[in-house]
Amino acid sequence: MNISHAAKASGLPAKTIRYYEDIALVKPGRNANGYRDFSEVDIHNLTFLARARALGFSIEDCRALLALYTDTSRASAEVKRIAQDHLTEIETKIADLTAMRDTLSHLVRTCHGDDRPDCPILTGLGGAQHGSDRIQK
Amino acid sequence: MNISHAAKASGLPAKTIRYYEDIALVKPGRNANGYRDFSEVDIHNLTFLARARALGFSIEDCRALLALYTDTSRASAEVKRIAQDHLTEIETKIADLTAMRDTLSHLVRTCHGDDRPDCPILTGLGGAQHGSDRIQK
DNA sequence: ATAAGGTTTCCAGTAACTGGAAGGTCAACC
DNA sequence: GGTTGACCTTCCAGTTACTGGAAACCTTAT
């Protein structure tokens, strides 16, 4: 299976697959002509990686998860720990973004957005801090 | 005002302030000894930048906002457009992360997390797609 | 023979810093 | 005057996870 086929099967761009080989996440074989040759297992691993990345796991987390995935004697505790840590990270990000959104949407709502120079958004960013206009660090 | 003072006043690390000078976001003066010398306006702009960055605006957005900020004849419409675009981005990110969180927290909940090798998280990532275990791209 | 469409490697760039090295400066203390 | 310690300077490299592009090779069809 050549790389474009592997790309289609896994949903990852060919460039990304080459990169994953570079950093030793996958180790496809090679044909006589030098082209990469992906086995079913390679495709399966790439699909695994695509899913884990879609869930926001870092490459290093993916490397660990993939190692655990192929080790049938692993304990699920280790996997759960990685996933739980990542879940906590995601929840922190959601909280941060939600706070940003609340502040920003308030600023946007109060800005008339016409051709007048007066702008509560810039005033808010510029340091006029009072009441709900305050921007948290 | 030297850089460590500016850092304290703006809440930005000194390294970041030097970087902002590098990319021409601020242009502090220099003392005879070569040390940077920050004016009140510089500090004010740094504080503006710190706030805008805390709201997740990109550096290039910050550059545009800062230019609009110092241009008292600007139209608020342009500012509102940048802010609204950014707000939309943030909302997209929140939605993406929320979807990740939902999938991942489901997987984490179903994993017993002990020393047994059986693990629904890995099974979910590995391609067993049925019902609510399916992972969205 | 050549053209189109694969594939290969390698190099550079992205965003926004951050760490570290090597060296200059300043204020205080002995 | 010398030395220590805390500043400051510049510059270079590394981070994350790719992505774009160039130059060149392979395959298949016309």
Short mmCIF file of C-alpha atoms (C1' of nucleotides) in Angstrom, two decimals:
data_model
loop_
_atom_site.label_atom_id
_atom_site.label_comp_id
_atom_site.label_asym_id
_atom_site.label_seq_id
_atom_site.Cartn_x
_atom_site.Cartn_y
_atom_site.Cartn_z
CA MET A 1 0.00 0.00 0.00
CA ASN A 2 1.57 3.28 -1.07
CA ILE A 3 1.39 6.51 0.87
CA SER A 4 -1.59 8.07 -0.89
CA HIS A 5 -3.59 4.94 -0.24
CA ALA A 6 -2.49 5.00 3.42
CA ALA A 7 -3.49 8.66 3.56
CA LYS A 8 -6.95 7.90 2.25
CA ALA A 9 -7.38 4.92 4.56
CA SER A 10 -6.23 6.71 7.71
CA GLY A 11 -7.57 10.17 6.97
CA LEU A 12 -4.14 11.73 7.51
CA PRO A 13 -2.33 13.83 4.86
CA ALA A 14 0.62 12.08 3.22
CA LYS A 15 2.91 14.81 4.54
CA THR A 16 1.81 14.03 8.07
CA ILE A 17 2.41 10.33 7.59
CA ARG A 18 5.95 11.01 6.40
CA TYR A 19 6.43 13.19 9.42
CA TYR A 20 5.16 10.41 11.67
CA GLU A 21 7.71 8.09 10.15
CA ASP A 22 10.39 10.72 10.72
CA ILE A 23 9.62 10.80 14.41
CA ALA A 24 9.32 7.02 14.48
CA LEU A 25 5.61 6.75 15.24
CA VAL A 26 5.18 4.37 12.31
CA LYS A 27 7.74 2.20 10.53
CA PRO A 28 6.41 1.24 7.11
CA GLY A 29 8.44 -1.08 4.91
CA ARG A 30 9.95 -0.06 1.59
CA ASN A 31 9.46 -1.38 -1.89
CA ALA A 32 12.32 -2.08 -4.28
CA ASN A 33 11.79 1.36 -5.83
CA GLY A 34 12.16 3.10 -2.48
CA TYR A 35 8.47 3.84 -2.07
CA ARG A 36 6.98 3.31 1.39
CA ASP A 37 4.86 0.18 1.71
CA PHE A 38 2.20 0.25 4.41
CA SER A 39 0.91 -2.98 5.94
CA GLU A 40 -2.54 -3.43 7.44
CA VAL A 41 -1.01 -2.96 10.89
CA ASP A 42 0.61 0.30 9.75
CA ILE A 43 -2.75 1.54 8.51
CA HIS A 44 -4.40 0.50 11.72
CA ASN A 45 -1.78 2.35 13.76
CA LEU A 46 -2.16 5.45 11.61
CA THR A 47 -5.90 5.34 12.15
CA PHE A 48 -5.31 5.01 15.87
CA LEU A 49 -3.04 8.03 15.73
CA ALA A 50 -5.55 10.04 13.72
CA ARG A 51 -8.24 9.36 16.31
CA ALA A 52 -6.01 10.11 19.27
CA ARG A 53 -4.85 13.36 17.64
CA ALA A 54 -8.46 14.27 16.88
CA LEU A 55 -9.08 13.96 20.61
CA GLY A 56 -6.26 16.41 21.19
CA PHE A 57 -3.65 14.05 22.60
CA SER A 58 -0.12 15.36 22.08
CA ILE A 59 2.26 13.45 19.86
CA GLU A 60 4.12 12.18 22.91
CA ASP A 61 0.88 11.05 24.50
CA CYS A 62 0.06 9.31 21.23
CA ARG A 63 3.43 7.60 21.26
CA ALA A 64 2.77 6.31 24.78
CA LEU A 65 -0.80 5.27 23.97
CA LEU A 66 0.29 3.49 20.82
CA ALA A 67 2.95 1.58 22.76
CA LEU A 68 0.34 0.60 25.32
CA TYR A 69 -2.06 -0.27 22.52
CA THR A 70 0.34 -2.76 20.99
CA ASP A 71 1.32 -4.17 24.38
CA THR A 72 -1.52 -6.55 25.14
CA SER A 73 -0.24 -7.11 28.66
CA ARG A 74 -0.40 -3.46 29.68
CA ALA A 75 -2.45 -2.37 32.65
CA SER A 76 -5.40 -0.13 31.86
CA ALA A 77 -4.45 2.10 34.81
CA GLU A 78 -1.62 3.71 32.84
CA VAL A 79 -3.89 4.43 29.89
CA LYS A 80 -6.54 5.86 32.14
CA ARG A 81 -4.01 8.10 33.82
CA ILE A 82 -2.87 9.60 30.49
CA ALA A 83 -6.43 10.05 29.34
CA GLN A 84 -7.53 11.53 32.64
CA ASP A 85 -4.63 14.01 32.63
CA HIS A 86 -5.50 15.03 29.12
CA LEU A 87 -9.14 15.38 30.05
CA THR A 88 -8.18 17.72 32.86
CA GLU A 89 -6.11 19.78 30.43
CA ILE A 90 -9.03 20.02 28.04
CA GLU A 91 -11.33 21.10 30.83
CA THR A 92 -8.87 23.80 31.86
CA LYS A 93 -8.71 25.05 28.28
CA ILE A 94 -12.48 25.10 28.02
CA ALA A 95 -12.68 27.12 31.22
CA ASP A 96 -10.02 29.58 29.99
CA LEU A 97 -11.70 30.01 26.63
CA THR A 98 -15.10 30.42 28.22
CA ALA A 99 -13.77 33.21 30.40
CA MET A 100 -12.22 34.86 27.33
CA ARG A 101 -15.44 34.50 25.40
CA ASP A 102 -17.50 36.05 28.18
CA THR A 103 -15.22 39.07 28.49
CA LEU A 104 -14.87 39.51 24.76
CA SER A 105 -18.52 39.05 23.91
CA HIS A 106 -19.39 41.66 26.49
CA LEU A 107 -16.95 44.08 24.88
CA VAL A 108 -18.24 43.29 21.41
CA ARG A 109 -21.83 43.77 22.48
CA THR A 110 -21.10 47.20 23.93
CA CYS A 111 -19.29 48.42 20.79
CA HIS A 112 -21.56 50.14 18.32
CA GLY A 113 -19.23 49.23 15.46
CA ASP A 114 -19.81 52.17 13.15
CA ASP A 115 -17.57 54.89 11.75
CA ARG A 116 -17.28 56.80 15.00
CA PRO A 117 -13.91 56.60 16.74
CA ASP A 118 -15.32 55.87 20.18
CA CYS A 119 -14.78 52.16 20.94
CA PRO A 120 -15.45 50.35 24.22
CA ILE A 121 -13.33 47.40 23.07
CA LEU A 122 -10.18 49.50 22.86
CA THR A 123 -11.13 51.36 26.00
CA GLY A 124 -11.51 48.03 27.76
CA LEU A 125 -8.15 46.79 26.53
CA GLY A 126 -6.49 50.11 27.23
CA GLY A 127 -6.89 50.00 30.95
CA ALA A 128 -10.23 51.52 31.88
CA GLN A 129 -10.99 48.85 34.41
CA HIS A 130 -14.23 49.17 36.23
CA GLY A 131 -16.86 46.63 37.12
CA SER A 132 -17.56 43.96 34.55
CA ASP A 133 -15.22 45.52 31.98
CA ARG A 134 -12.22 44.29 33.88
CA ILE A 135 -10.11 41.82 31.97
CA GLN A 136 -8.73 38.90 33.91
CA LYS A 137 -5.13 37.83 33.46
CA MET B 1 12.09 52.78 33.43
CA ASN B 2 14.19 49.66 32.90
CA ILE B 3 12.90 46.37 31.59
CA SER B 4 12.29 44.62 34.89
CA HIS B 5 10.22 47.58 36.03
CA ALA B 6 8.29 47.48 32.76
CA ALA B 7 7.78 43.76 33.24
CA LYS B 8 6.35 44.27 36.69
CA ALA B 9 4.14 47.13 35.55
CA SER B 10 2.76 45.34 32.51
CA GLY B 11 2.65 41.81 33.86
CA LEU B 12 4.71 40.52 30.92
CA PRO B 13 8.01 38.65 31.32
CA ALA B 14 11.09 40.69 30.35
CA LYS B 15 11.87 38.10 27.67
CA THR B 16 8.49 38.68 26.10
CA ILE B 17 8.97 42.43 26.12
CA ARG B 18 12.30 42.07 24.31
CA TYR B 19 10.57 39.84 21.84
CA TYR B 20 7.85 42.44 21.33
CA GLU B 21 10.52 45.00 20.59
CA ASP B 22 12.11 42.56 18.15
CA ILE B 23 8.89 42.32 16.19
CA ALA B 24 8.35 46.07 16.51
CA LEU B 25 5.26 46.01 18.72
CA VAL B 26 6.93 48.45 21.11
CA LYS B 27 9.80 50.85 20.53
CA PRO B 28 11.34 51.80 23.87
CA GLY B 29 14.16 54.33 23.96
CA ARG B 30 17.69 53.55 25.08
CA ASN B 31 19.82 54.94 27.85
CA ALA B 32 23.45 55.93 27.39
CA ASN B 33 24.46 52.51 28.72
CA GLY B 34 22.38 50.70 26.11
CA TYR B 35 19.64 49.68 28.52
CA ARG B 36 16.08 49.96 27.28
CA ASP B 37 14.17 52.90 28.71
CA PHE B 38 10.39 52.56 28.81
CA SER B 39 8.16 55.62 28.83
CA GLU B 40 4.69 55.76 30.37
CA VAL B 41 3.24 55.30 26.89
CA ASP B 42 5.41 52.22 26.34
CA ILE B 43 4.15 50.74 29.61
CA HIS B 44 0.59 51.56 28.67
CA ASN B 45 1.01 49.85 25.30
CA LEU B 46 2.58 46.81 26.93
CA THR B 47 -0.35 46.59 29.31
CA PHE B 48 -2.72 46.86 26.36
CA LEU B 49 -0.84 44.03 24.67
CA ALA B 50 -0.90 41.90 27.79
CA ARG B 51 -4.66 42.28 28.03
CA ALA B 52 -5.28 41.60 24.36
CA ARG B 53 -3.04 38.52 24.48
CA ALA B 54 -4.84 37.33 27.62
CA LEU B 55 -8.02 37.47 25.56
CA GLY B 56 -6.35 35.24 23.01
CA PHE B 57 -5.82 37.76 20.22
CA SER B 58 -2.96 36.77 17.93
CA ILE B 59 0.13 38.94 17.76
CA GLU B 60 -0.96 40.25 14.37
CA ASP B 61 -4.40 41.08 15.72
CA CYS B 62 -2.68 42.82 18.60
CA ARG B 63 -0.58 44.82 16.18
CA ALA B 64 -3.70 45.94 14.34
CA LEU B 65 -5.59 46.70 17.54
CA LEU B 66 -2.68 48.67 18.94
CA ALA B 67 -2.46 50.71 15.76
CA LEU B 68 -6.18 51.42 15.97
CA TYR B 69 -5.81 52.18 19.66
CA THR B 70 -3.24 54.88 19.03
CA ASP B 71 -5.19 56.26 16.08
CA THR B 72 -7.85 58.37 17.73
CA SER B 73 -9.63 58.94 14.45
CA ARG B 74 -10.18 55.23 13.76
CA ALA B 75 -13.66 53.86 13.17
CA SER B 76 -14.90 51.43 15.80
CA ALA B 77 -16.25 49.20 13.04
CA GLU B 78 -12.78 47.87 12.22
CA VAL B 79 -12.08 47.07 15.86
CA LYS B 80 -15.40 45.36 16.23
CA ARG B 81 -14.77 43.26 13.15
CA ILE B 82 -11.45 41.99 14.49
CA ALA B 83 -12.97 41.28 17.88
CA GLN B 84 -16.01 39.59 16.40
CA ASP B 85 -13.87 37.37 14.19
CA HIS B 86 -11.78 36.40 17.16
CA LEU B 87 -14.88 35.73 19.20
CA THR B 88 -16.11 33.37 16.51
CA GLU B 89 -12.78 31.57 16.56
CA ILE B 90 -12.96 31.19 20.31
CA GLU B 91 -16.46 29.81 20.08
CA THR B 92 -15.34 27.28 17.49
CA LYS B 93 -12.51 26.19 19.73
CA ILE B 94 -14.85 25.83 22.69
CA ALA B 95 -17.17 23.69 20.60
CA ASP B 96 -14.28 21.50 19.39
CA LEU B 97 -12.91 21.06 22.87
CA THR B 98 -16.33 20.32 24.29
CA ALA B 99 -16.82 17.56 21.73
CA MET B 100 -13.38 16.15 22.62
CA ARG B 101 -14.17 16.33 26.29
CA ASP B 102 -17.46 14.52 25.88
CA THR B 103 -15.93 11.67 23.91
CA LEU B 104 -12.91 11.41 26.14
CA SER B 105 -14.77 11.61 29.41
CA HIS B 106 -17.05 8.84 28.23
CA LEU B 107 -14.02 6.68 27.45
CA VAL B 108 -12.39 7.50 30.76
CA ARG B 109 -15.56 6.69 32.68
CA THR B 110 -15.87 3.28 31.05
CA CYS B 111 -12.25 2.33 31.79
CA HIS B 112 -11.85 0.53 35.09
CA GLY B 113 -8.24 1.74 35.36
CA ASP B 114 -6.71 -1.15 37.26
CA ASP B 115 -3.95 -3.65 36.47
CA ARG B 116 -6.01 -5.64 34.00
CA PRO B 117 -5.02 -5.26 30.35
CA ASP B 118 -8.54 -4.75 29.06
CA CYS B 119 -9.03 -1.06 28.27
CA PRO B 120 -12.04 0.61 26.60
CA ILE B 121 -10.01 3.73 25.91
CA LEU B 122 -7.58 1.91 23.66
CA THR B 123 -10.35 -0.14 22.16
CA GLY B 124 -12.18 3.08 21.35
CA LEU B 125 -9.11 4.62 19.75
CA GLY B 126 -8.24 1.41 17.96
CA GLY B 127 -11.23 1.32 15.74
CA ALA B 128 -14.01 -0.54 17.50
CA GLN B 129 -16.66 1.88 16.40
CA HIS B 130 -20.11 1.23 17.59
CA GLY B 131 -22.71 3.53 19.03
CA SER B 132 -21.48 6.26 21.32
CA ASP B 133 -17.89 4.99 21.31
CA ARG B 134 -17.36 6.36 17.85
CA ILE B 135 -14.77 9.09 17.70
CA GLN B 136 -15.55 12.01 15.46
CA LYS B 137 -12.91 13.40 13.19
"C1'" DA C 1 9.78 10.42 -26.36
"C1'" DT C 2 7.27 12.77 -23.47
"C1'" DA C 3 3.80 14.13 -20.36
"C1'" DA C 4 1.13 13.50 -16.21
"C1'" DG C 5 0.98 12.07 -11.84
"C1'" DG C 6 2.87 9.49 -8.40
"C1'" DT C 7 6.96 9.26 -5.09
"C1'" DT C 8 11.48 10.47 -2.66
"C1'" DT C 9 14.53 13.69 0.36
"C1'" DC C 10 15.65 17.88 2.35
"C1'" DC C 11 15.22 22.66 3.78
"C1'" DA C 12 12.66 26.42 5.51
"C1'" DG C 13 8.86 28.46 7.75
"C1'" DT C 14 4.92 28.77 10.93
"C1'" DA C 15 3.33 31.11 16.37
"C1'" DA C 16 4.89 33.06 20.23
"C1'" DC C 17 7.75 32.68 22.95
"C1'" DT C 18 11.53 30.42 26.33
"C1'" DG C 19 16.11 28.90 27.92
"C1'" DG C 20 20.75 29.53 28.01
"C1'" DA C 21 25.38 31.30 27.01
"C1'" DA C 22 28.70 35.03 26.90
"C1'" DG C 23 29.56 39.34 28.16
"C1'" DG C 24 28.74 44.48 29.69
"C1'" DT C 25 26.97 47.57 33.77
"C1'" DC C 26 25.81 49.22 38.23
"C1'" DA C 27 25.57 49.69 43.24
"C1'" DA C 28 27.25 48.25 47.45
"C1'" DC C 29 30.45 46.60 50.55
"C1'" DC C 30 35.30 45.70 52.40
"C1'" DG D 1 40.50 49.63 44.29
"C1'" DG D 2 38.53 45.08 44.02
"C1'" DT D 3 34.90 42.01 44.15
"C1'" DT D 4 30.39 40.24 44.55
"C1'" DG D 5 25.66 39.94 42.97
"C1'" DA D 6 22.03 41.51 40.47
"C1'" DC D 7 20.99 43.70 36.73
"C1'" DC D 8 21.26 44.39 31.61
"C1'" DT D 9 22.66 43.30 26.56
"C1'" DT D 10 22.71 40.22 22.16
"C1'" DC D 11 22.40 36.03 19.81
"C1'" DC D 12 21.38 31.22 19.01
"C1'" DA D 13 18.73 27.20 19.62
"C1'" DG D 14 14.65 24.72 20.86
"C1'" DT D 15 9.72 24.16 21.42
"C1'" DT D 16 4.81 21.76 18.73
"C1'" DA D 17 3.13 19.54 14.91
"C1'" DC D 18 3.13 20.02 11.01
"C1'" DT D 19 3.09 22.42 5.99
"C1'" DG D 20 4.95 24.26 1.61
"C1'" DG D 21 8.09 23.96 -1.85
"C1'" DA D 22 12.12 22.56 -4.63
"C1'" DA D 23 14.67 19.13 -7.16
"C1'" DA D 24 14.80 14.77 -8.61
"C1'" DC D 25 13.29 9.93 -9.37
"C1'" DC D 26 9.57 6.30 -10.77
"C1'" DT D 27 5.48 4.59 -13.36
"C1'" DT D 28 2.12 4.47 -16.74
"C1'" DA D 29 -0.01 5.96 -20.84
"C1'" DT D 30 0.03 7.96 -25.21
#
